[in-house]
Coordinates of C-alpha atoms and ligand atoms in Angstrom, one line a residue:
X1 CA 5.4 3.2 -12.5
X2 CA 4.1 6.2 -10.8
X3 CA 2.1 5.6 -7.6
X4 CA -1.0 7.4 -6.9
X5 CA -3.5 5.1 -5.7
X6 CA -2.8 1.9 -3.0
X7 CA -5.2 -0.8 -1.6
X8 CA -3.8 -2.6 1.4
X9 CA -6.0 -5.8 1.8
X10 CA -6.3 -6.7 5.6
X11 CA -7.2 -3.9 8.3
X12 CA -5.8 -5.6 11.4
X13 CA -2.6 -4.9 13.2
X14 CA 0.4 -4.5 10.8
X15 CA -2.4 -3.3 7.7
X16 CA -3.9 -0.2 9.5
X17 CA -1.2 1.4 11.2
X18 CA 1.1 1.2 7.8
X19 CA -1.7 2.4 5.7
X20 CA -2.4 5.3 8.5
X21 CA 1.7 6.4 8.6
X22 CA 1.7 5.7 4.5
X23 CA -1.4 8.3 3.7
X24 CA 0.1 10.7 6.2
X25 CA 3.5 10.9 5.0
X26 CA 2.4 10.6 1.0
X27 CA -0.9 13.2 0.7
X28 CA -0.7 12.6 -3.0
X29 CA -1.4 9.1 -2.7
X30 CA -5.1 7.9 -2.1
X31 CA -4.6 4.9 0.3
X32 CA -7.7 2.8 0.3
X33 CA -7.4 -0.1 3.5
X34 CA -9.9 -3.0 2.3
X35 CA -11.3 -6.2 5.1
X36 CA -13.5 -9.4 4.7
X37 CA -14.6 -8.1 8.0
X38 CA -17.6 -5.4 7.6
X39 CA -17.5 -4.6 11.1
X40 CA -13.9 -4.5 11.4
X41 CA -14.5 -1.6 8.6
X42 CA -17.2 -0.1 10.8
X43 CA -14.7 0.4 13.3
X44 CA -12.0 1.7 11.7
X45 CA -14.6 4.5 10.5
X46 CA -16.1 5.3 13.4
X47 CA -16.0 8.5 15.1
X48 CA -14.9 8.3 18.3
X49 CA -11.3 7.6 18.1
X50 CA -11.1 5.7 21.0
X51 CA -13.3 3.0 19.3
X52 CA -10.5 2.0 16.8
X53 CA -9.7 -1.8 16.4
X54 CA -6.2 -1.1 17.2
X55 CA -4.8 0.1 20.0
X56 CA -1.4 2.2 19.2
X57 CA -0.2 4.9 20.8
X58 CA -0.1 8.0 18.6
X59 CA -2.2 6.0 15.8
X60 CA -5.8 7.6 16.6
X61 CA -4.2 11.3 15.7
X62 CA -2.7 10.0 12.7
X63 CA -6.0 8.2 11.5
X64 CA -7.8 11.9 12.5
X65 CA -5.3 13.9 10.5
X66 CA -5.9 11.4 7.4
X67 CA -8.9 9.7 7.1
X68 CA -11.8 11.3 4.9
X69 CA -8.4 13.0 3.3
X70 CA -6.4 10.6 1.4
X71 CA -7.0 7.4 3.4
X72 CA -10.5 5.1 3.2
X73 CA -11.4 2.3 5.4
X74 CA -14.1 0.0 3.0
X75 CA -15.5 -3.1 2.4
X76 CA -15.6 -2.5 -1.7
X77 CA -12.8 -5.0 -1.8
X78 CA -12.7 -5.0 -5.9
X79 CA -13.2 -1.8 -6.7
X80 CA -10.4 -1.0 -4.2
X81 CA -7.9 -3.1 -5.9
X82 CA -8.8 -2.3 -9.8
X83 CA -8.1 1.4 -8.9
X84 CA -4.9 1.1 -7.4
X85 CA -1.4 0.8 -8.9
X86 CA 0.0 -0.9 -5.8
X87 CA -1.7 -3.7 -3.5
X88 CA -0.1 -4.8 -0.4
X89 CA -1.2 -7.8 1.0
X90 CA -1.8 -7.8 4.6
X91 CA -3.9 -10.3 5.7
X92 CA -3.1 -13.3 8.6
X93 CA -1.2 -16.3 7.7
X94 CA -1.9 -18.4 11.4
X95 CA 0.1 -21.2 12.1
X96 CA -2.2 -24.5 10.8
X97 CA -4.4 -26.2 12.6
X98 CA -5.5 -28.8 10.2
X99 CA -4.1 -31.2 7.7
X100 CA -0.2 -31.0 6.6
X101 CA 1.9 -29.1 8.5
X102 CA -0.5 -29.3 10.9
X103 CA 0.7 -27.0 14.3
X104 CA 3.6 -26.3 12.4
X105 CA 3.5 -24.3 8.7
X106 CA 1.8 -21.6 7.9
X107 CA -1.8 -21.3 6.5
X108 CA -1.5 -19.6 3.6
X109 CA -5.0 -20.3 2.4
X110 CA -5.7 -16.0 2.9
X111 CA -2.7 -15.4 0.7
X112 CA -4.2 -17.4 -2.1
X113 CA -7.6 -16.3 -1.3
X114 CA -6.4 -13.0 -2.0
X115 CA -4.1 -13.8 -5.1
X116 CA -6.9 -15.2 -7.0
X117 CA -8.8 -12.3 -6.2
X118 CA -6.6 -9.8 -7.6
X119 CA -6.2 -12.1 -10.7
X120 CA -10.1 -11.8 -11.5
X121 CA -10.7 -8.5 -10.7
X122 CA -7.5 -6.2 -12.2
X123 CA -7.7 -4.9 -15.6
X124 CA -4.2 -2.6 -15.6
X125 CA -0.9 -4.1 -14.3
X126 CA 0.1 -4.0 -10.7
X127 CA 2.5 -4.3 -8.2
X128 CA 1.7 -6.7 -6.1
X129 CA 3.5 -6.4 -2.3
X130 CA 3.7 -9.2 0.1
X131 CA 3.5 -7.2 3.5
X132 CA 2.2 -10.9 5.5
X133 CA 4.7 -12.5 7.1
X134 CA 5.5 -15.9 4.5
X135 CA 7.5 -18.4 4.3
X136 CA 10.3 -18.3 2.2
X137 CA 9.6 -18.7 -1.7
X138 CA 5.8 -17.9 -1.0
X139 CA 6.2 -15.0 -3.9
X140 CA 6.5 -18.2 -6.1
X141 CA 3.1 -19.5 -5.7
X142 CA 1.4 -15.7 -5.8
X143 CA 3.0 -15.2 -8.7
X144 CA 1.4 -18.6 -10.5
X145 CA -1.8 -17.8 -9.5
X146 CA -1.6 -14.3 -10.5
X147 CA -0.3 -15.4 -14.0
X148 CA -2.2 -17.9 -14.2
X149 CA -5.3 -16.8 -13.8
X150 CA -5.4 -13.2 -14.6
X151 CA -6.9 -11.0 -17.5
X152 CA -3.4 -11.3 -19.6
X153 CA -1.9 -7.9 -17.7
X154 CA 1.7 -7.7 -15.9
X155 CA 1.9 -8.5 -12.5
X156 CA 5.1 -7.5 -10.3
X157 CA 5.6 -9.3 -7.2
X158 CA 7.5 -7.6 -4.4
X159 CA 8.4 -9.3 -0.6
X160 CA 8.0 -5.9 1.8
X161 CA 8.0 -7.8 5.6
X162 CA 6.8 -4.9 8.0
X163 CA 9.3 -5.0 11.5
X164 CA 6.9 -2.8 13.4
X165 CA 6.5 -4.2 17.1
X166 CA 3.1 -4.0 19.2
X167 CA 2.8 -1.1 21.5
X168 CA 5.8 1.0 19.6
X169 CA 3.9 0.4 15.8
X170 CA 4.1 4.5 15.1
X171 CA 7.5 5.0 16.1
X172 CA 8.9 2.0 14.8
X173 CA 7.0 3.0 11.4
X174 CA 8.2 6.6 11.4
X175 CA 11.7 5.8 12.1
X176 CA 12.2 2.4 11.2
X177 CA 15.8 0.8 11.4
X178 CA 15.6 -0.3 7.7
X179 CA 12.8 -0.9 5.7
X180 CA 13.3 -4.3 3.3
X181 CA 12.0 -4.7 -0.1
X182 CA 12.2 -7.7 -2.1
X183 CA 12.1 -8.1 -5.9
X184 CA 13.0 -9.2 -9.5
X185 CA 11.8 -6.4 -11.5
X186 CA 13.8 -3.4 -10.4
X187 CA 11.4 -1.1 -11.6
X188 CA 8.9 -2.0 -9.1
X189 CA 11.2 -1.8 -6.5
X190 CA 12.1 1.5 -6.5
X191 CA 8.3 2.3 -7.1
X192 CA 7.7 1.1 -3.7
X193 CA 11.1 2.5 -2.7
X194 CA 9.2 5.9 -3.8
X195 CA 6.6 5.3 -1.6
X196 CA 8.9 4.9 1.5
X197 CA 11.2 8.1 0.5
X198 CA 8.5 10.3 1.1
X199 CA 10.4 9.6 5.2
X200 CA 12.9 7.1 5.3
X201 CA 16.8 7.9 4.1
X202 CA 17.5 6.2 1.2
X203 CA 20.6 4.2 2.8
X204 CA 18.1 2.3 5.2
X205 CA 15.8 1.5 2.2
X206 CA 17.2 -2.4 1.4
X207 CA 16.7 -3.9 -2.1
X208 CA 17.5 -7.2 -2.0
X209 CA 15.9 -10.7 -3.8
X210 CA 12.8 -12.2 -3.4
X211 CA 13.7 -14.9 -1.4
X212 CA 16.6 -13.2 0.8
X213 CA 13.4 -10.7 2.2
X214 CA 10.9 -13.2 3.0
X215 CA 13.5 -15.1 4.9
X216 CA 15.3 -11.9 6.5
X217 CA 11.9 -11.7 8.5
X218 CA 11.4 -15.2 9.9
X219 CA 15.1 -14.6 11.0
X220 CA 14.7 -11.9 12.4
X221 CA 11.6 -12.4 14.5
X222 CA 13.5 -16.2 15.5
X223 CA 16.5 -14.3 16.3
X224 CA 14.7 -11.6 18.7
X225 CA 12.5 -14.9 20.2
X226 CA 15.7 -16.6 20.9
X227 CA 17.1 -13.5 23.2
X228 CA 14.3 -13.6 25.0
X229 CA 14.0 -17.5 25.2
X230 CA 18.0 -17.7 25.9
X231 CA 17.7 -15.0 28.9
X232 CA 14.8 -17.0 30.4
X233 CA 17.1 -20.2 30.7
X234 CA 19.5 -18.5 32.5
X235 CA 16.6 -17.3 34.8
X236 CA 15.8 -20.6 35.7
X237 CA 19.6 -21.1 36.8
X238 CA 19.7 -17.6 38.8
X239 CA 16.7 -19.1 40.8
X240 CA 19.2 -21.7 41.9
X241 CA 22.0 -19.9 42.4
X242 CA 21.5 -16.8 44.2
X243 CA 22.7 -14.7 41.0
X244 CA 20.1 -12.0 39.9
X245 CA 19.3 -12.3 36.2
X246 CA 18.4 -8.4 35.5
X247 CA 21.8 -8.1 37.1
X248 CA 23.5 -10.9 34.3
X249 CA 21.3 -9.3 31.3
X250 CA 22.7 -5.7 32.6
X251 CA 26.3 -7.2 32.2
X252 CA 26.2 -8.7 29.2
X253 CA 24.2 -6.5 27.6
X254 CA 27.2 -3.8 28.2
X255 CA 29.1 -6.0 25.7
X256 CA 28.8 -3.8 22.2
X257 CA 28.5 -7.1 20.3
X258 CA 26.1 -8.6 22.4
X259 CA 23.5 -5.3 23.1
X260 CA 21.5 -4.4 25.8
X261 CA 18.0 -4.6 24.3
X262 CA 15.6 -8.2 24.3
X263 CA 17.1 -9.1 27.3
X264 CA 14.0 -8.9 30.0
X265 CA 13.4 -12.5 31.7
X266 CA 9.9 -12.6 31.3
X267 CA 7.1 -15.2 31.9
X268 CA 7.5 -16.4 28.4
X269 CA 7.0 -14.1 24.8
X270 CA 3.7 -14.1 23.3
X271 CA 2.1 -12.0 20.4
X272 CA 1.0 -12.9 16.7
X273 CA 4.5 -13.8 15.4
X274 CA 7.7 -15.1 17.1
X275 CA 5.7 -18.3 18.2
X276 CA 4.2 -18.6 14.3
X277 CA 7.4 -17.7 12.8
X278 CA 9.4 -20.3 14.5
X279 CA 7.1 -22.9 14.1
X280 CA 7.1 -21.8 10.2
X281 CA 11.0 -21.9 10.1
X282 CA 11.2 -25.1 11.7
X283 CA 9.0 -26.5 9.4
X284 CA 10.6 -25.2 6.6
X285 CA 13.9 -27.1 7.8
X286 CA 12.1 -30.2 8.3
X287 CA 11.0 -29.6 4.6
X288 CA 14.5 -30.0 3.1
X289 CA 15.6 -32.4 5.5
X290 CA 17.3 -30.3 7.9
X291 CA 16.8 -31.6 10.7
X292 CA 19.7 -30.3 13.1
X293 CA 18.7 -26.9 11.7
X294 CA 14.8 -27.6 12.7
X295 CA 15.7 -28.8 16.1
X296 CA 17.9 -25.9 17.3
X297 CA 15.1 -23.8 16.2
X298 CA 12.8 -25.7 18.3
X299 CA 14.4 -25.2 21.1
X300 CA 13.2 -21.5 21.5
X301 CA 9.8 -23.0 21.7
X302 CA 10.3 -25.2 24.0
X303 CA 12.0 -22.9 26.2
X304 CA 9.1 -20.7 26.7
X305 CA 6.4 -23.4 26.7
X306 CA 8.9 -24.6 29.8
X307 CA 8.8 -20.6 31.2
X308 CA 5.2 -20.4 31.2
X309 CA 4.7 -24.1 32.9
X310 CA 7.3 -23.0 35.3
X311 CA 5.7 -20.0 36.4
X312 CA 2.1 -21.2 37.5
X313 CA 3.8 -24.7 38.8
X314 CA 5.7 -22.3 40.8
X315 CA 2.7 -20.2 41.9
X316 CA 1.0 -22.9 42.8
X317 CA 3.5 -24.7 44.9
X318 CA 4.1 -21.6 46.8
X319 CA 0.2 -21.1 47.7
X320 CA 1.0 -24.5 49.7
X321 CA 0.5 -27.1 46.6
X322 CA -3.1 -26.0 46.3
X323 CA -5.1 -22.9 44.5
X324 CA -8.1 -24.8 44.6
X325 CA -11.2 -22.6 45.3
X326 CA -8.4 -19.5 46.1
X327 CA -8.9 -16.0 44.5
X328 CA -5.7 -15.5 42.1
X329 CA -5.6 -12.4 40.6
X330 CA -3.8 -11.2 37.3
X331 CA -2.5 -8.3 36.5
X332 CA -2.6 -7.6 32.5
X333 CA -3.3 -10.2 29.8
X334 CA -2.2 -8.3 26.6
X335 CA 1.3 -9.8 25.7
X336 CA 2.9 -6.7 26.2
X337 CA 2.3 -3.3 27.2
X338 CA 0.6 -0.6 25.5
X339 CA -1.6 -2.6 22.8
X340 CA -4.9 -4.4 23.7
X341 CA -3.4 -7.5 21.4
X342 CA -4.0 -10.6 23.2
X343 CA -2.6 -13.7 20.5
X344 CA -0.5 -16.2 22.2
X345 CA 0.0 -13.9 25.5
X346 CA 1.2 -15.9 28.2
X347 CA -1.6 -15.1 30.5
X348 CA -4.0 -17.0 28.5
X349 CA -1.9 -20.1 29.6
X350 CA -0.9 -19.6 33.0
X351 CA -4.6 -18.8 33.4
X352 CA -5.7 -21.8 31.6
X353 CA -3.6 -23.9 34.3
X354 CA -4.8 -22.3 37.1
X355 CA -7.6 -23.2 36.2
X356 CA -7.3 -26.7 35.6
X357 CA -6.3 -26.9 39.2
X358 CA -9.6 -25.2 39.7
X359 CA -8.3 -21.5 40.8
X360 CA -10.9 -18.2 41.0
X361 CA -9.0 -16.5 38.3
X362 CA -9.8 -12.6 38.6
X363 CA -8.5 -10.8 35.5
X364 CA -7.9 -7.0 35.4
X365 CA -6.4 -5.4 32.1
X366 CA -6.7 -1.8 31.3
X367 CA -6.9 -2.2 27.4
X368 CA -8.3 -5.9 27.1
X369 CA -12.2 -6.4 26.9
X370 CA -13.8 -8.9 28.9
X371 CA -15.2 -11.0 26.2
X372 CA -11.4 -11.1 24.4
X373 CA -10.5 -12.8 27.6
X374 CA -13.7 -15.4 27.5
X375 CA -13.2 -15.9 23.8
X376 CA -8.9 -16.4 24.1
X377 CA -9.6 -19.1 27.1
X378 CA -12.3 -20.5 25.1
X379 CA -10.1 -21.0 21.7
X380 CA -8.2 -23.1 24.1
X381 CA -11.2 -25.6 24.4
X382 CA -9.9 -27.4 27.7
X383 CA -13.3 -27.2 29.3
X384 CA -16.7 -25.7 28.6
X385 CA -17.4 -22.0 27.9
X386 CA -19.8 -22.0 31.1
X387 CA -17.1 -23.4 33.1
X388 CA -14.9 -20.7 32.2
X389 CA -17.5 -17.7 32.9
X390 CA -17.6 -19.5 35.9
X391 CA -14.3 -19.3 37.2
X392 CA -13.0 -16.6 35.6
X393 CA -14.3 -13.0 36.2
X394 CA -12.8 -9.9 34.1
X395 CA -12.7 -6.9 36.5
X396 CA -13.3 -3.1 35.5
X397 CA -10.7 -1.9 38.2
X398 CA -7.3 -3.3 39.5
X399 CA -8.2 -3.0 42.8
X400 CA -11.5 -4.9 42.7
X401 CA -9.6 -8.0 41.0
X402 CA -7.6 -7.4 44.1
X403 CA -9.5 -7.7 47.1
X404 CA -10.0 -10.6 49.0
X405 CA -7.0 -12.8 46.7
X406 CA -4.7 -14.9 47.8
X407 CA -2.1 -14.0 45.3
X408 CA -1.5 -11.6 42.9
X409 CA 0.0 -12.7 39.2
X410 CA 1.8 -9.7 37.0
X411 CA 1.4 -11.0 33.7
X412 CA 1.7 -7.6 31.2
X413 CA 4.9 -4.8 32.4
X414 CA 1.7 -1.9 32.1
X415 CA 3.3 1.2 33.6
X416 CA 0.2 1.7 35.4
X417 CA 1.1 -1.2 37.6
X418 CA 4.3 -0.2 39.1
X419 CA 2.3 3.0 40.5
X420 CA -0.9 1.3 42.3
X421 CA -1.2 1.8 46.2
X422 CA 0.0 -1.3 46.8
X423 CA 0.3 -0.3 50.6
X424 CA -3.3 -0.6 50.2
X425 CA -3.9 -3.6 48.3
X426 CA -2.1 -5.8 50.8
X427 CA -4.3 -4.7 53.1
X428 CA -7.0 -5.7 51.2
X429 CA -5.9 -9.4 50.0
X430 CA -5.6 -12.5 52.1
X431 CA -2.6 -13.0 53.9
X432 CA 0.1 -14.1 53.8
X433 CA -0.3 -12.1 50.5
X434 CA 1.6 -13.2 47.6
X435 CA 3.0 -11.4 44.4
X436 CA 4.3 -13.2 41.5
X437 CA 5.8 -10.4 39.1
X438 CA 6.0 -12.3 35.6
X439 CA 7.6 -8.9 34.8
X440 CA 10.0 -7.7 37.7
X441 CA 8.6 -4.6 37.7
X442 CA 8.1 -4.2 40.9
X443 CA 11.1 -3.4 43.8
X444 CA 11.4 -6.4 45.5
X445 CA 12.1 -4.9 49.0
X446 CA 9.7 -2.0 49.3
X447 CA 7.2 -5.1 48.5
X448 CA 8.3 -6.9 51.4
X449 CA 8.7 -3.7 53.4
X450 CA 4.8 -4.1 53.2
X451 CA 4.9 -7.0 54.2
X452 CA 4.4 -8.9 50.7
X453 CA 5.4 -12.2 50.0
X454 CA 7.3 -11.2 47.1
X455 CA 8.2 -13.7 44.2
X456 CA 10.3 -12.5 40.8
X457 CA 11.4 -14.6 37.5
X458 CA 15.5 -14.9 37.9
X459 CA 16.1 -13.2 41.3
Ligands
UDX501 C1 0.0 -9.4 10.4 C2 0.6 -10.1 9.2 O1 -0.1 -9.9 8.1 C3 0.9 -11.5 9.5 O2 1.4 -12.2 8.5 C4 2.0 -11.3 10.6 O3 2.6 -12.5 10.9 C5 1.3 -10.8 11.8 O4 0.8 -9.6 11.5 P1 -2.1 -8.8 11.5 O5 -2.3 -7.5 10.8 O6 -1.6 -8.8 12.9 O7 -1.3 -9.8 10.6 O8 -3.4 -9.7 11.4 P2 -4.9 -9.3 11.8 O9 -4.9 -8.2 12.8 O10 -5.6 -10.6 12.0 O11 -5.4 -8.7 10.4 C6 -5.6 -9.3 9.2 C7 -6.9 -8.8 8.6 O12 -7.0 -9.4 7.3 C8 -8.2 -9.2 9.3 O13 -8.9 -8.0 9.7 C9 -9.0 -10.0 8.3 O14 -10.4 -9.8 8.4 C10 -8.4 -9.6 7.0 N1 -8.6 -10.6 5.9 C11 -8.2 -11.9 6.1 C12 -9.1 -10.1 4.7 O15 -9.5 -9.0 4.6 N2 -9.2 -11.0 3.7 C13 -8.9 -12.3 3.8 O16 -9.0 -13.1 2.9 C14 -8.4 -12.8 5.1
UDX502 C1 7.8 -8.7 17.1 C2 9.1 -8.1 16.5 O1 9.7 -7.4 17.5 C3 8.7 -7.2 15.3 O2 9.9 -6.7 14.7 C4 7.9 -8.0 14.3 O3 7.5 -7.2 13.2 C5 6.7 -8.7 14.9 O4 7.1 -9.4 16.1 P1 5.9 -7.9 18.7 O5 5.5 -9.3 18.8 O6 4.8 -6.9 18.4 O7 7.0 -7.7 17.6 O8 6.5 -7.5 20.1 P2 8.0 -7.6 20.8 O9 8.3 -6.3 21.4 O10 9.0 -8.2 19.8 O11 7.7 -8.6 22.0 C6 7.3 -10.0 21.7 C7 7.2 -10.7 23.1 O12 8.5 -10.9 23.7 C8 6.3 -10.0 24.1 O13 5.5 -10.9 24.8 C9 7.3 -9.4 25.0 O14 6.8 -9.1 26.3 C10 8.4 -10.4 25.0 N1 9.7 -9.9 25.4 C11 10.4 -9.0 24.6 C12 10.4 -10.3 26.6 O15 9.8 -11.2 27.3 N2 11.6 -9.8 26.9 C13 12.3 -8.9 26.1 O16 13.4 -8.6 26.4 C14 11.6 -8.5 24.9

């Protein structure tokens, strides 16, 4: 089947910069990007490029180049998807939070939302692409609704996960390591394998089954979390021992078969998926009765919940067992750098325990709103939203969250950090002035050369 028109449902993070590096690299294909979410829409449309929902670097100029062209941001959901030959399905799948499965499996009530909606509405046959993360055998149910309840045309279900990472989406799109497609009919694959050729060498395009690509992503993202989580634990022991651990991760990760990347000691991973994904992939196990397989899995999470908890007990202890009424500022609340995503970021939690033992939380955050911080604290719903405008207060400059704290908190590696006058900031804080770098990204004895009392994760 010959591709010439796609509708992506879902314009959020993995949905819009696909779509944007799809329409740029295939100008014969009319890439229409459809969302529940009118304003979501609005944004994507708007003018000023610096308005978009997303915050990529390098995405704006793609969007410029594009939209208007042969890519559509719109609300005209149907019409979107009877035109096109291809629909990828992009919308969230968040962890439950009700019922069965509850904390644990995914909510797939989108996915279905969304299958029964292309079952009403197409009139020729598609290709259906899962590009939500699922759990495994997921394609099963989309296909029964789709067959189920459709107008008597062929559907073709294909599993396509998306590996982009947050902050890096347009490189990782334009030079992905391998791009994964899933599928039983072979003809749809290389349809979408088409699609994808228009950049990517064939070799790194992988056709494999159904079920083999919509587990190949929970793996993978479990497999990155457990680097992270597994370089943490050994943090923890370098805090004890006197070794350094961005000294061990440099050493091992000179082993070829171990690999130098994923292994920063953090103050715990956050973003949309490797928290989700585990959780999913335990549950999974637990499913089919596997439960040695479900509790080594576990572990990952538990290990970061741990890193988090460890990192405010330890800030707090240090401030002389008390941050009550004290000025504590933080530094970043995106999970990582370069993207203005906040979901699961491990400032939301440290802050969140701060303030239980009633801190002055002063946030600072060059890509994060104010009322995304107000609205991730309130999500949490351990006190009142007027407590937390209270306590919290989101500043427009670093060095106004700054002045007058007791400590500061790094929570985010921004580059901008590592560059602030921080000569001048420690003038401006209470002393002793303390740093807790979440990130160790700043050098340890130039901070104490200022006079700094200068805390690190693993050193
Ligand atoms: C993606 C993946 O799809 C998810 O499975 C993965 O694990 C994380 O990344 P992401 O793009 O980050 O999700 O999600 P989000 O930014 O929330 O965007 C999803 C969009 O889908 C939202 O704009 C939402 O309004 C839209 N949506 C949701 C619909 O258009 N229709 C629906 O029925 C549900
Ligand atoms: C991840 C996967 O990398 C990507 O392939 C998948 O498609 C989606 O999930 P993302 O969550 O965007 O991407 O970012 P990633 O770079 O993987 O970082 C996740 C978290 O781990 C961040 O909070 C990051 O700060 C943390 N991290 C990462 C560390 O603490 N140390 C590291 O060495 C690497």
């Amino acid at each position: 089947m010959k591709v010439e028109k796609i509708c992506c449902i879902g314009a959020g993070y993995v949905g819009g910069p696909t779509m944007a590096v799809i329409a740029q690299k295939n100008p014969g294909i009319k890439v229409t990007i459809v969302d529940i979410n009118a304003e979501r829409i609005a944004a994507w449309n708007n003018s000023d490029l610096s308005k978009l929902p997303v915050y990529e670097p390098g995405l704006a100029e793609i969007v410029k180049e594009t939209r208007g062209k042969n890519l559509f941001f719109s609300t005209e959901i149907d019409k979107a998807i009877d035109e096109a030959e291809m629909i990828f399905i992009s919308v969230n799948t968040p962890t439950k939070t009700y019922g069965k499965g509850k904390g644990q499996a995914a909510d797939l009530k989108y996915i279905e939302l969304c299958s029964r909606n292309i079952a009403k509405v197409a009139t020729t046959d598609k290709i259906v692409v899962e590009k939500s993360t699922l759990p495994v055998r997921t394609a099963e149910a989309v296909k029964s609704i789709l067959d189920n309840t459709g107008n008597g045309i062929n559907f073709h279900i294909l599993s396509n996960p998306e590996f982009l990472a947050e902050g890096t989406a347009i490189e990782d799109l334009l030079s992905p390591d391998r791009v994964l497609i899933g599928g039983e009919s072979q003809e749809a694959i290389e349809s979408l394998a088409s699609v994808y050729s228009s950049w990517v060498p064939q070799d790194q395009i992988l056709r494999t089954n159904l079920w083999s690509s919509e587990l190949s992503k929970l793996t993978a993202n479990a497999f990155l979390a457990q680097r992270v989580s597994s370089i943490n634990s050994i943090s923890e022991l370098c805090e004890h021992t006197e070794a350094n651990v961005d000294e061990v991760a440099k050493a091992i990760g000179m082993d070829s078969r171990i690999g130098s990347k994923f292994l920063k000691a953090s103050v715990g991973f956050g973003g949309s998926c490797f928290q989700k994904d585990i959780l999913n992939l335990v549950y999974i196990a637990r499913s089919y009765n596997l439960n040695e397989v479900a509790d080594y899995w576990e572990q990952v999470i538990i290990m970061n919940d741990h890193q988090k908890r460890r990192f405010s007990d330890n800030l707090i202890k240090t401030l002389y067992n008390t941050v009550s009424g004290k000025k504590i500022s933080m530094l970043g609340w995106a999970f990582k750098k370069d993207t203005n995503d906040t979901r699961e970021s491990a400032a939301i939690y440290v802050a969140d325990h701060l303030l239980n033992e009633q801190a002055q939380v002063s946030v600072y955050d060059p890509k994060v709103p104010k009322q995304k911080v107000y609205s991730d604290l309130n999500y949490l719903n351990t006190r009142s939203e007027e407590e937390n405008e209270n306590n919290v207060t989101v500043s427009e400059t670093p060095y106004e969250s700054l002045k007058n704290a007791h400590a500061v908190a790094i929570m985010t590696e921004w580059d901008e950090f590592k560059d602030y006058d921080w000569k001048k900031i420690y003038n401006e804080m209470k002393k002793p002035a303390f740093v807790f770098d979440g990130r160790n990204i700043l050098d340890k004895s130039k901070m104490n050369e200022i006079g700094f009392e200068y805390y690190s994760i693993g050193q």
